[in-house]
Short mmCIF file of C-alpha atoms in Angstrom, two decimals:
data_model
loop_
_atom_site.label_atom_id
_atom_site.label_comp_id
_atom_site.label_asym_id
_atom_site.label_seq_id
_atom_site.Cartn_x
_atom_site.Cartn_y
_atom_site.Cartn_z
CA MET R 15 -0.40 -82.34 -28.60
CA GLY R 16 2.89 -80.59 -27.85
CA GLY R 17 1.40 -77.38 -28.31
CA SER R 18 -1.36 -78.04 -25.75
CA THR R 19 1.38 -79.24 -23.18
CA HIS R 20 3.20 -76.02 -23.33
CA PHE R 21 0.02 -74.03 -22.98
CA SER R 22 -0.94 -75.95 -19.73
CA VAL R 23 2.59 -75.34 -18.26
CA PHE R 24 2.25 -71.76 -19.25
CA LEU R 25 -1.16 -71.47 -17.83
CA LEU R 26 0.12 -73.40 -14.49
CA VAL R 27 3.05 -70.85 -14.33
CA ALA R 28 0.70 -67.86 -14.66
CA ILE R 29 -1.81 -69.10 -11.88
CA ILE R 30 1.20 -69.59 -9.52
CA LEU R 31 2.54 -66.11 -10.45
CA LEU R 32 -0.88 -64.54 -9.97
CA CYS R 33 -1.31 -66.30 -6.51
CA SER R 34 1.93 -65.15 -5.39
CA SER R 35 1.19 -61.75 -6.61
CA THR R 36 -2.13 -61.74 -4.60
CA LYS R 37 -0.54 -62.96 -1.52
CA THR R 38 2.03 -59.94 -1.60
CA VAL R 39 -0.98 -57.51 -2.24
CA ASN R 40 -2.36 -58.73 0.84
CA ALA R 41 0.47 -58.49 2.98
CA THR R 42 -0.20 -57.35 6.54
CA CYS R 43 1.80 -55.09 8.84
CA TYR R 44 4.64 -56.22 11.15
CA ALA R 45 3.59 -56.87 14.62
CA SER R 46 6.56 -54.95 15.83
CA GLU R 47 5.63 -52.09 13.98
CA LYS R 48 1.96 -52.25 14.96
CA GLN R 49 3.13 -52.11 18.50
CA ALA R 50 5.20 -49.25 17.88
CA LEU R 51 2.37 -47.30 16.49
CA LEU R 52 0.22 -48.29 19.46
CA ASP R 53 2.85 -47.09 21.85
CA PHE R 54 3.04 -43.71 19.89
CA LYS R 55 -0.66 -43.34 20.17
CA LYS R 56 -0.56 -43.95 24.02
CA ASP R 57 1.55 -40.70 24.29
CA LEU R 58 -0.94 -38.42 22.19
CA GLU R 59 -3.90 -36.59 23.25
CA ASP R 60 -6.67 -37.18 20.53
CA PRO R 61 -9.85 -35.77 22.12
CA PHE R 62 -11.75 -36.04 19.07
CA GLY R 63 -10.76 -39.76 18.07
CA ARG R 64 -8.85 -39.33 14.89
CA LEU R 65 -6.97 -42.43 15.77
CA SER R 66 -10.12 -44.61 16.64
CA SER R 67 -9.29 -47.14 14.24
CA TRP R 68 -5.82 -47.69 15.77
CA ILE R 69 -6.82 -50.86 17.67
CA HIS R 70 -5.04 -53.97 18.06
CA ASP R 71 -7.45 -56.41 16.38
CA VAL R 72 -7.18 -54.46 13.10
CA ASP R 73 -4.22 -54.85 10.64
CA CYS R 74 -2.48 -51.51 11.17
CA CYS R 75 -2.27 -51.28 7.40
CA LYS R 76 -5.88 -50.28 7.46
CA TRP R 77 -5.69 -47.65 10.11
CA LYS R 78 -6.44 -44.18 9.30
CA GLY R 79 -2.92 -42.39 8.25
CA VAL R 80 -1.02 -45.49 7.90
CA VAL R 81 0.25 -46.57 4.66
CA CYS R 82 2.09 -49.85 4.29
CA SER R 83 4.11 -51.19 1.37
CA ASN R 84 1.93 -53.76 -0.84
CA ARG R 85 4.93 -56.04 -1.21
CA SER R 86 6.46 -56.21 2.35
CA GLY R 87 3.66 -54.97 4.72
CA ARG R 88 6.17 -52.53 6.29
CA VAL R 89 4.76 -49.09 7.29
CA ILE R 90 6.26 -46.49 4.70
CA GLN R 91 3.77 -43.42 5.29
CA LEU R 92 2.32 -42.04 8.33
CA LEU R 93 0.09 -39.21 7.43
CA LEU R 94 -1.15 -37.28 10.43
CA GLU R 95 -1.69 -33.81 9.13
CA GLY R 96 -4.01 -31.87 11.28
CA PRO R 97 -6.82 -29.53 10.17
CA ASP R 98 -5.71 -26.44 8.08
CA PRO R 99 -7.08 -23.47 10.34
CA GLU R 100 -8.14 -21.73 7.19
CA ILE R 101 -10.46 -24.24 5.67
CA ASP R 102 -11.43 -26.20 9.06
CA ASP R 103 -15.13 -26.80 8.97
CA PHE R 104 -15.06 -26.20 12.73
CA GLY R 105 -13.27 -23.02 12.41
CA ASP R 106 -10.91 -24.00 15.14
CA GLN R 107 -7.71 -25.64 14.53
CA GLU R 108 -7.11 -27.05 17.86
CA ILE R 109 -10.65 -28.92 17.94
CA SER R 110 -9.15 -31.95 16.18
CA ALA R 111 -5.35 -31.36 16.24
CA LEU R 112 -3.29 -34.09 18.24
CA SER R 113 -0.97 -33.10 20.83
CA GLY R 114 0.96 -34.76 23.69
CA LYS R 115 4.14 -36.15 23.46
CA ILE R 116 6.19 -37.95 20.69
CA SER R 117 7.06 -41.42 21.63
CA HIS R 118 10.54 -42.91 20.76
CA SER R 119 8.70 -45.96 19.62
CA LEU R 120 8.72 -44.35 16.29
CA GLN R 121 12.21 -44.96 15.55
CA ASN R 122 11.34 -48.67 15.09
CA LEU R 123 9.54 -47.84 11.81
CA THR R 124 12.68 -48.28 9.93
CA HIS R 125 11.21 -48.28 6.53
CA LEU R 126 9.14 -45.25 7.09
CA ARG R 127 9.61 -43.04 4.06
CA TYR R 128 6.93 -40.10 4.52
CA LEU R 129 6.08 -38.50 7.92
CA ASP R 130 3.61 -35.83 8.17
CA LEU R 131 2.70 -34.22 11.58
CA SER R 132 1.90 -30.71 10.33
CA LEU R 133 -0.72 -28.57 11.67
CA ASN R 134 -0.94 -30.12 15.17
CA ASP R 135 -0.29 -28.92 18.42
CA PHE R 136 2.76 -30.19 19.86
CA SER R 137 3.46 -26.82 21.81
CA GLY R 138 6.22 -26.71 24.11
CA ILE R 139 8.19 -29.73 23.09
CA PRO R 140 11.36 -29.86 20.78
CA ILE R 141 11.55 -31.71 17.61
CA PRO R 142 12.64 -35.23 18.60
CA SER R 143 16.33 -35.79 17.98
CA PHE R 144 15.82 -39.40 17.13
CA PHE R 145 13.74 -38.38 13.89
CA GLY R 146 17.55 -38.48 12.67
CA SER R 147 17.49 -42.27 13.03
CA LEU R 148 14.72 -42.78 10.50
CA ARG R 149 17.12 -43.04 7.61
CA SER R 150 14.56 -44.15 5.02
CA LEU R 151 12.56 -40.75 5.20
CA ARG R 152 12.18 -38.88 2.13
CA TYR R 153 9.55 -36.53 3.27
CA LEU R 154 9.30 -34.82 6.69
CA ASN R 155 6.67 -32.29 7.24
CA LEU R 156 6.50 -30.77 10.77
CA SER R 157 4.99 -27.18 9.74
CA GLY R 158 2.68 -25.46 12.01
CA ALA R 159 2.98 -28.27 14.50
CA GLY R 160 3.82 -26.23 17.43
CA PHE R 161 7.29 -27.60 18.26
CA GLN R 162 9.55 -25.14 20.04
CA GLY R 163 13.13 -25.04 20.86
CA MET R 164 16.43 -26.02 18.82
CA VAL R 165 16.17 -27.81 15.48
CA PRO R 166 18.14 -31.09 16.31
CA TYR R 167 21.26 -31.38 14.15
CA GLN R 168 20.46 -35.01 13.85
CA LEU R 169 18.14 -34.34 11.07
CA GLY R 170 21.13 -34.08 8.94
CA ASN R 171 21.70 -37.85 9.00
CA LEU R 172 18.49 -38.13 6.66
CA SER R 173 20.50 -38.37 3.49
CA SER R 174 17.63 -39.83 1.47
CA LEU R 175 15.29 -36.78 2.29
CA ARG R 176 13.78 -35.03 -0.50
CA THR R 177 11.40 -32.56 1.31
CA LEU R 178 12.00 -30.93 4.77
CA SER R 179 9.25 -28.48 5.81
CA LEU R 180 9.86 -27.12 9.52
CA GLU R 181 7.78 -23.84 8.95
CA THR R 182 6.58 -22.25 12.27
CA TYR R 183 3.67 -19.72 12.38
CA ARG R 184 5.14 -17.81 15.49
CA VAL R 185 8.43 -16.08 14.88
CA SER R 186 11.40 -17.69 16.61
CA ASP R 187 9.39 -20.68 18.14
CA LEU R 188 12.28 -22.78 16.38
CA GLN R 189 16.04 -21.77 16.26
CA VAL R 190 19.34 -23.18 15.03
CA ASP R 191 22.76 -22.53 16.32
CA ASN R 192 24.09 -23.15 12.84
CA LEU R 193 22.94 -24.90 9.51
CA GLN R 194 25.91 -26.84 9.05
CA TRP R 195 23.83 -30.20 9.45
CA LEU R 196 21.85 -29.21 6.14
CA ALA R 197 24.93 -30.29 4.07
CA GLY R 198 24.07 -33.92 4.82
CA LEU R 199 20.70 -33.73 3.10
CA SER R 200 22.58 -34.08 -0.30
CA ASN R 201 19.36 -35.09 -2.03
CA LEU R 202 17.23 -32.37 -0.73
CA GLU R 203 14.79 -30.73 -3.21
CA HIS R 204 12.39 -28.87 -1.19
CA LEU R 205 13.32 -26.71 1.88
CA ASP R 206 10.90 -24.71 3.93
CA MET R 207 12.18 -23.15 7.15
CA SER R 208 9.73 -20.23 7.09
CA ARG R 209 9.97 -18.11 10.37
CA VAL R 210 12.63 -20.22 11.82
CA ASN R 211 15.19 -18.21 13.67
CA LEU R 212 18.41 -18.53 11.57
CA SER R 213 20.17 -15.35 13.10
CA THR R 214 23.05 -17.27 14.26
CA ALA R 215 23.54 -19.21 11.01
CA SER R 216 26.01 -16.92 9.54
CA ASN R 217 26.96 -19.60 6.96
CA TRP R 218 23.50 -20.42 5.76
CA LEU R 219 24.23 -19.15 2.21
CA GLU R 220 27.37 -21.25 1.85
CA VAL R 221 25.75 -24.35 3.31
CA ILE R 222 22.78 -24.26 1.14
CA ASN R 223 25.09 -23.82 -1.84
CA THR R 224 26.47 -27.38 -1.21
CA ILE R 225 22.91 -28.79 -2.23
CA PRO R 226 22.64 -28.45 -5.85
CA SER R 227 19.56 -30.69 -5.92
CA LEU R 228 17.42 -27.86 -4.43
CA VAL R 229 14.18 -26.83 -6.33
CA GLU R 230 12.47 -24.87 -3.75
CA ILE R 231 13.95 -22.71 -0.82
CA HIS R 232 11.47 -21.06 1.50
CA LEU R 233 13.28 -18.86 4.15
CA PRO R 234 11.01 -15.98 4.86
CA TYR R 235 11.12 -13.99 8.13
CA CYS R 236 14.11 -15.99 9.29
CA GLN R 237 16.23 -12.83 10.48
CA LEU R 238 18.73 -13.72 7.84
CA ASP R 239 21.30 -10.89 7.79
CA LEU R 240 24.18 -10.70 5.04
CA ILE R 241 25.48 -7.18 6.22
CA SER R 242 26.34 -8.06 9.85
CA HIS R 243 27.81 -11.25 8.91
CA HIS R 244 30.06 -9.61 6.29
CA LEU R 245 28.60 -11.32 3.34
CA GLY R 246 27.10 -8.18 1.93
CA ARG R 247 30.15 -7.74 -0.57
CA ASP R 248 30.70 -11.40 -1.16
CA THR R 249 27.15 -11.97 -2.28
CA PHE R 250 27.95 -9.82 -5.44
CA VAL R 251 30.54 -12.21 -6.61
CA PHE R 252 28.88 -15.38 -5.03
CA HIS R 253 28.20 -18.30 -7.49
CA ALA R 254 25.17 -20.31 -6.95
CA ASN R 255 25.42 -24.00 -7.53
CA PHE R 256 21.69 -24.67 -6.91
CA SER R 257 20.93 -23.86 -10.79
CA SER R 258 17.74 -26.06 -10.78
CA LEU R 259 15.99 -23.80 -8.24
CA THR R 260 12.56 -22.72 -9.46
CA VAL R 261 11.19 -21.14 -6.18
CA LEU R 262 13.05 -18.98 -3.89
CA ASP R 263 11.52 -17.07 -0.85
CA LEU R 264 13.62 -14.61 1.07
CA SER R 265 11.11 -12.27 2.10
CA GLY R 266 11.25 -10.51 5.31
CA ASN R 267 14.94 -10.52 5.95
CA PHE R 268 17.90 -8.22 6.12
CA LEU R 269 19.73 -8.84 2.94
CA GLY R 270 21.50 -5.62 2.29
CA HIS R 271 20.94 -2.54 0.63
CA LEU R 272 21.11 -3.87 -2.99
CA ILE R 273 19.52 -6.94 -4.40
CA PRO R 274 22.39 -9.67 -4.50
CA ARG R 275 23.39 -10.14 -7.98
CA TRP R 276 23.60 -13.93 -7.53
CA ILE R 277 20.07 -14.33 -7.46
CA PHE R 278 19.70 -13.09 -11.28
CA GLY R 279 21.82 -16.01 -12.27
CA LEU R 280 19.21 -18.57 -11.18
CA THR R 281 17.76 -18.50 -14.70
CA ALA R 282 15.11 -21.63 -13.98
CA LEU R 283 13.39 -19.42 -11.29
CA ALA R 284 9.60 -19.48 -11.74
CA SER R 285 8.77 -17.72 -8.44
CA LEU R 286 10.96 -14.95 -6.64
CA ASP R 287 9.78 -13.39 -3.42
CA LEU R 288 12.24 -10.64 -1.96
CA SER R 289 9.43 -8.49 -0.32
CA ASP R 290 9.87 -6.78 2.87
CA ASN R 291 13.57 -6.38 3.03
CA SER R 292 15.53 -3.18 2.90
CA PHE R 293 16.66 -3.07 -0.70
CA GLU R 294 17.22 0.32 -2.22
CA GLY R 295 18.09 1.64 -5.65
CA PRO R 296 16.79 0.91 -9.22
CA LEU R 297 15.87 -2.55 -10.51
CA PRO R 298 18.92 -4.38 -11.58
CA ARG R 299 19.30 -4.76 -15.15
CA ASP R 300 20.02 -8.32 -14.81
CA LEU R 301 16.38 -8.96 -13.79
CA ARG R 302 15.89 -9.41 -17.40
CA ASN R 303 17.68 -12.64 -17.15
CA LEU R 304 14.97 -14.44 -15.33
CA THR R 305 12.57 -15.18 -18.38
CA SER R 306 11.09 -18.09 -16.64
CA LEU R 307 9.53 -16.12 -13.74
CA LYS R 308 5.76 -16.39 -13.36
CA LEU R 309 5.69 -14.77 -9.79
CA LEU R 310 7.76 -11.64 -8.87
CA ASP R 311 7.41 -9.98 -5.59
CA LEU R 312 9.45 -6.90 -4.71
CA SER R 313 6.90 -5.09 -2.56
CA ARG R 314 7.81 -3.28 0.62
CA ASN R 315 11.21 -2.22 -0.01
CA TYR R 316 12.64 1.08 -0.88
CA LEU R 317 13.32 0.55 -4.53
CA ASN R 318 13.16 3.50 -6.86
CA VAL R 319 14.35 4.81 -10.04
CA ASN R 320 15.07 8.21 -11.52
CA HIS R 321 13.70 7.25 -15.05
CA PHE R 322 10.84 4.95 -14.24
CA ALA R 323 9.24 5.42 -17.68
CA THR R 324 12.13 4.27 -19.75
CA PHE R 325 13.94 2.27 -17.17
CA LEU R 326 11.22 -0.21 -15.86
CA PRO R 327 10.13 -1.44 -19.27
CA SER R 328 13.58 -2.59 -20.19
CA GLN R 329 13.85 -4.95 -16.89
CA LEU R 330 10.12 -6.11 -17.05
CA SER R 331 8.99 -6.27 -20.63
CA THR R 332 11.13 -9.29 -21.32
CA LEU R 333 9.50 -11.27 -18.52
CA THR R 334 6.64 -12.23 -20.61
CA ALA R 335 5.99 -15.54 -18.49
CA LEU R 336 4.86 -13.35 -15.61
CA ILE R 337 1.39 -14.11 -13.97
CA SER R 338 1.84 -12.02 -10.82
CA LEU R 339 3.88 -8.79 -10.32
CA ASP R 340 4.00 -7.06 -7.03
CA LEU R 341 5.91 -3.58 -6.85
CA GLY R 342 3.72 -2.29 -3.95
CA ASP R 343 5.09 0.09 -1.32
CA ASN R 344 8.26 1.08 -2.79
CA HIS R 345 9.54 4.46 -4.09
CA PHE R 346 8.97 4.33 -7.78
CA ARG R 347 8.03 7.58 -9.50
CA GLY R 348 6.73 8.74 -12.69
CA SER R 349 4.23 7.26 -15.07
CA ILE R 350 3.24 3.72 -15.69
CA PRO R 351 4.88 2.49 -18.85
CA SER R 352 2.63 1.35 -21.48
CA SER R 353 5.19 -1.32 -22.33
CA ILE R 354 4.16 -3.21 -19.43
CA ALA R 355 1.12 -4.34 -21.42
CA ASN R 356 3.63 -6.62 -23.27
CA ILE R 357 3.27 -9.11 -20.30
CA SER R 358 0.08 -10.32 -21.68
CA ASN R 359 -0.40 -13.36 -19.19
CA LEU R 360 -0.36 -11.00 -16.20
CA GLN R 361 -3.15 -11.79 -13.91
CA HIS R 362 -2.05 -9.88 -10.63
CA LEU R 363 -0.60 -6.53 -10.98
CA ASP R 364 0.24 -4.38 -7.48
CA LEU R 365 1.65 -0.98 -7.87
CA SER R 366 0.18 0.27 -4.74
CA TYR R 367 1.60 3.11 -2.55
CA ASN R 368 4.55 4.51 -4.72
CA ASN R 369 4.91 8.00 -6.24
CA LEU R 370 3.34 7.22 -9.55
CA SER R 371 1.84 10.44 -11.22
CA SER R 372 -0.82 11.33 -13.75
CA SER R 373 1.60 12.07 -16.63
CA LEU R 374 0.27 9.70 -19.03
CA PRO R 375 0.89 9.87 -22.64
CA LYS R 376 0.22 6.33 -23.31
CA GLY R 377 -0.09 4.98 -19.73
CA ILE R 378 -1.52 1.49 -18.69
CA VAL R 379 -4.56 3.13 -17.25
CA SER R 380 -5.89 4.13 -20.72
CA GLU R 381 -8.52 1.84 -22.15
CA SER R 382 -6.36 0.41 -24.87
CA HIS R 383 -3.71 -0.73 -22.46
CA LEU R 384 -5.97 -2.26 -20.00
CA ASP R 385 -7.62 -4.23 -22.96
CA ASN R 386 -4.14 -5.21 -23.78
CA LEU R 387 -3.95 -7.02 -20.44
CA ALA R 388 -6.92 -9.21 -20.90
CA ALA R 389 -5.90 -11.88 -18.39
CA LEU R 390 -5.62 -9.32 -15.47
CA ARG R 391 -7.76 -10.18 -12.58
CA ILE R 392 -6.21 -8.38 -9.81
CA PHE R 393 -5.18 -4.78 -10.11
CA GLU R 394 -3.99 -3.03 -7.10
CA ALA R 395 -2.66 0.46 -7.48
CA SER R 396 -4.13 2.66 -4.60
CA GLY R 397 -1.98 5.30 -3.17
CA ASN R 398 -0.91 6.92 -6.42
CA SER R 399 -1.89 9.93 -8.40
CA LEU R 400 -3.16 8.38 -11.46
CA THR R 401 -5.92 9.30 -13.70
CA LEU R 402 -8.08 6.71 -15.59
CA LYS R 403 -9.24 8.31 -19.00
CA VAL R 404 -11.80 5.93 -20.82
CA SER R 405 -14.69 6.67 -22.95
CA ALA R 406 -18.27 6.68 -21.57
CA SER R 407 -19.14 3.57 -23.67
CA TRP R 408 -16.00 1.57 -22.69
CA THR R 409 -16.42 -1.94 -21.52
CA PRO R 410 -13.20 -3.75 -20.41
CA ARG R 411 -12.30 -7.06 -22.17
CA THR R 412 -11.12 -8.38 -18.78
CA GLN R 413 -13.20 -9.43 -15.88
CA PHE R 414 -11.57 -8.20 -12.82
CA GLN R 415 -11.71 -9.77 -9.23
CA THR R 416 -10.26 -6.97 -7.39
CA LEU R 417 -9.71 -3.25 -8.34
CA GLY R 418 -7.85 -1.24 -6.01
CA TRP R 419 -7.67 2.27 -7.33
CA GLY R 420 -8.02 4.22 -4.28
CA SER R 421 -6.74 8.03 -4.77
CA TRP R 422 -7.03 7.91 -8.52
CA LYS R 423 -8.70 10.56 -10.25
CA LEU R 424 -11.93 9.02 -11.58
CA GLY R 425 -14.56 11.32 -10.90
CA PRO R 426 -16.93 13.20 -11.06
CA GLN R 427 -19.21 10.61 -12.38
CA PHE R 428 -19.35 7.02 -10.75
CA PRO R 429 -17.80 4.60 -13.35
CA THR R 430 -20.47 2.86 -15.21
CA TRP R 431 -18.31 0.08 -16.78
CA ILE R 432 -18.00 -1.43 -13.43
CA ARG R 433 -21.48 -2.78 -13.87
CA SER R 434 -19.95 -5.10 -16.60
CA GLN R 435 -17.75 -6.79 -13.90
CA LYS R 436 -19.71 -10.01 -13.07
CA PHE R 437 -16.98 -11.37 -10.83
CA LEU R 438 -15.71 -8.40 -8.95
CA ASP R 439 -15.18 -9.14 -5.19
CA VAL R 440 -13.06 -6.10 -4.23
CA LEU R 441 -13.73 -2.60 -5.09
CA ASN R 442 -11.74 0.39 -3.66
CA LEU R 443 -12.60 3.68 -4.95
CA SER R 444 -11.86 5.90 -1.97
CA PHE R 445 -10.26 9.49 -2.43
CA THR R 446 -11.23 9.30 -6.13
CA GLY R 447 -13.19 12.56 -6.62
CA ILE R 448 -16.41 10.96 -7.33
CA SER R 449 -19.34 13.40 -6.91
CA ASP R 450 -22.57 11.26 -8.00
CA THR R 451 -25.24 9.10 -6.36
CA ILE R 452 -24.59 5.56 -5.51
CA PRO R 453 -26.04 3.49 -8.53
CA SER R 454 -28.34 0.99 -7.54
CA TRP R 455 -26.75 -1.83 -9.42
CA LEU R 456 -23.71 -1.62 -7.16
CA PHE R 457 -25.51 -3.41 -4.31
CA ASN R 458 -26.90 -6.16 -6.94
CA SER R 459 -23.39 -7.29 -7.81
CA SER R 460 -20.95 -10.09 -6.40
CA LEU R 461 -19.11 -7.52 -4.44
CA LYS R 462 -17.80 -8.64 -1.07
CA TYR R 463 -15.89 -5.42 0.02
CA ILE R 464 -16.85 -1.92 -1.00
CA TYR R 465 -14.40 1.01 -0.33
CA LEU R 466 -15.98 4.48 -1.30
CA SER R 467 -15.00 6.69 1.59
CA HIS R 468 -13.60 10.29 1.10
CA ASN R 469 -15.65 11.13 -1.89
CA GLN R 470 -18.54 13.43 -2.46
CA LEU R 471 -21.47 10.81 -2.81
CA HIS R 472 -24.64 12.30 -2.08
CA GLY R 473 -28.24 11.51 -2.16
CA LYS R 474 -30.37 8.91 -0.34
CA SER R 475 -28.96 5.56 0.66
CA SER R 476 -32.09 3.69 -0.18
CA ASN R 477 -30.27 1.79 -3.07
CA ILE R 478 -28.66 -0.29 -0.15
CA SER R 479 -31.91 -1.71 0.68
CA GLU R 480 -32.73 -2.70 -2.84
CA ASN R 481 -30.35 -5.41 -3.33
CA GLU R 482 -29.80 -9.18 -3.97
CA ASN R 483 -26.33 -9.27 -2.74
CA GLN R 484 -26.16 -11.52 0.41
CA VAL R 485 -22.40 -11.84 0.09
CA LEU R 486 -21.23 -8.35 1.11
CA GLN R 487 -19.10 -8.36 4.05
CA TYR R 488 -17.32 -4.89 4.15
CA LEU R 489 -18.87 -1.60 3.57
CA ASP R 490 -17.02 1.62 3.72
CA LEU R 491 -19.04 4.83 2.93
CA GLY R 492 -17.39 7.21 5.33
CA LYS R 493 -16.73 10.88 4.77
CA ASN R 494 -19.26 11.40 2.07
CA CYS R 495 -22.43 13.63 1.78
CA LEU R 496 -25.09 10.86 1.96
CA SER R 497 -28.31 12.06 3.55
CA GLY R 498 -31.65 10.78 4.78
CA GLU R 499 -32.31 7.88 7.07
CA ILE R 500 -30.24 4.79 7.10
CA PRO R 501 -32.37 2.18 5.68
CA ASP R 502 -33.43 -0.78 7.84
CA CYS R 503 -32.27 -3.50 5.50
CA TRP R 504 -29.19 -4.99 7.13
CA MET R 505 -30.90 -8.42 7.66
CA ASN R 506 -29.97 -8.61 3.82
CA TYR R 507 -26.41 -8.94 4.65
CA PRO R 508 -25.77 -11.72 7.04
CA PHE R 509 -22.07 -11.92 6.43
CA MET R 510 -21.25 -8.17 7.13
CA TYR R 511 -18.57 -7.71 9.61
CA HIS R 512 -17.53 -3.94 9.19
CA ILE R 513 -19.77 -1.15 8.47
CA ASN R 514 -18.58 2.50 8.23
CA LEU R 515 -21.25 5.49 7.64
CA ASN R 516 -19.17 8.06 9.66
CA SER R 517 -19.16 11.77 8.60
CA ASN R 518 -22.27 11.92 6.25
CA ASN R 519 -25.32 13.70 6.83
CA PHE R 520 -27.79 10.91 8.02
CA THR R 521 -30.74 11.57 10.01
CA GLY R 522 -33.42 9.64 11.96
CA SER R 523 -32.82 6.63 14.35
CA ILE R 524 -30.47 3.87 14.19
CA PRO R 525 -32.18 0.97 12.58
CA ARG R 526 -32.66 -2.10 14.56
CA SER R 527 -31.29 -4.39 11.92
CA LEU R 528 -27.82 -3.24 12.38
CA PHE R 529 -27.66 -4.81 15.80
CA LYS R 530 -28.58 -8.19 14.46
CA LEU R 531 -25.67 -8.68 12.51
CA GLU R 532 -24.09 -11.60 14.43
CA ASP R 533 -20.57 -11.29 12.75
CA LEU R 534 -20.38 -7.54 13.07
CA GLU R 535 -16.98 -6.36 14.49
CA TYR R 536 -17.13 -2.59 13.60
CA LEU R 537 -19.96 -0.03 13.25
CA GLY R 538 -19.05 3.51 12.53
CA LEU R 539 -22.16 5.94 12.88
CA GLY R 540 -20.21 9.23 14.26
CA ASN R 541 -20.43 12.45 12.90
CA ASN R 542 -23.95 12.34 11.72
CA SER R 543 -27.42 13.67 13.04
CA LEU R 544 -28.95 10.44 14.32
CA THR R 545 -31.19 10.43 17.20
CA GLY R 546 -32.66 7.95 19.73
CA PRO R 547 -31.08 5.80 21.98
CA ILE R 548 -29.15 2.46 21.74
CA THR R 549 -30.93 -0.05 23.84
CA PHE R 550 -29.65 -3.29 22.04
CA ASP R 551 -27.10 -5.90 23.25
CA PHE R 552 -24.08 -5.33 20.94
CA ASP R 553 -20.71 -6.73 20.90
CA ALA R 554 -18.91 -4.77 17.89
CA GLU R 555 -16.94 -1.79 18.18
CA LEU R 556 -18.98 1.14 17.79
CA TRP R 557 -17.97 4.68 16.71
#
């Protein structure tokens, strides 16, 4: 009997707790916060009704883009990210982007933790300074939202902030007088101020160094300048406190002639982008300290080394975690070292436009070393004088997505092993000395971009018409020796936007199907022996 009584009491307590929990889950939003959101909506321009669910008779916790606390009913998230212009189904970012003004009523959302207004169109207005009063914010994303003017220093009051993203897509839309206010963001982990003008923020490095919690720093194309602010020498003895940093992007700035040595003390780095600076000289030996690196981009600098074949491997062969390595557009010379094949996880390798030569005793462009890079998907090395020597029966172990080998010595036969590449999107074999006919299988592949200009391709071009490839978008066959009539087959390529057939030996009339390509932007037919008038309406650039 006693046990039954205890069980009844336990059951009663459980029911009470369950009812209490259910009531909490169904908490409705506060009237004052609903009104704040309605006032915010009044000042917005929303031509496509993204906020059509925001009406007075509906609980604001059920409105699109509004998230409330299950326990209190307070608004804790406002998710109003606009459409990404790269994936927008309408093809136009502005078609559903919010615009207008930002009402001060938002400051009444005192429990707001997460505010995302990115990818909208608030062109011509500054970032509201009252955002600095939203002390509960942990996430603030205003990237690509069109804000202009000075970044308000009041943002430094957001001491709970974990993520601050102010990326702008137009250089200098946003500026700062200084970055001292950043020091107030003592819990910040992710900082993105891409393309914000920081040219007057002479103490940017010292300020950032006061935030040891930082995990990601994105400051590309911010007009950062270590030299004119007399920090060039100091950076060599500078000690970075943000030792937890995993992502550092300082591309497109003016950081001096030599890569700052303090960077190589950030041993937790997984991604390092120093591209498009003015760095000179050899790769520092301390680079080998960054053994956690998965992405390294040093492209578009003036890096060089006198002993490329022996020096480069000692810096890179230890970076075995690398997935992407970009050394393009530098001044490296010599041969590609075979030890680069030790980076077996490499998926993206770009060595384009250096001074690499064809002296290859055991270079990466032999079939054995390519096979050792079985994970490689993107291999860009155009603009070098390299030679690929493989057997006629060779089939690569890897399946490439991009091959950029322009100016290599590949000829005279067209490389038959390319036929084995089932997922190849981009093929650049321009300036490669190929003197052959175009194989019929090339136009039955998955290729979207074909660059075969400046070779000695000859014969008829009828293979173009015998295809099952409807994804081809870019075709460059300029400056070859192709002859006969241009086939009237272009309706088979509905996505084609660039066709270059210049400087061949084509004869006959221009096929009508060329002028029915709705996306065509460029058509090169010059320096052939074509006849007949052009009588079609045509918007593309014609050469």
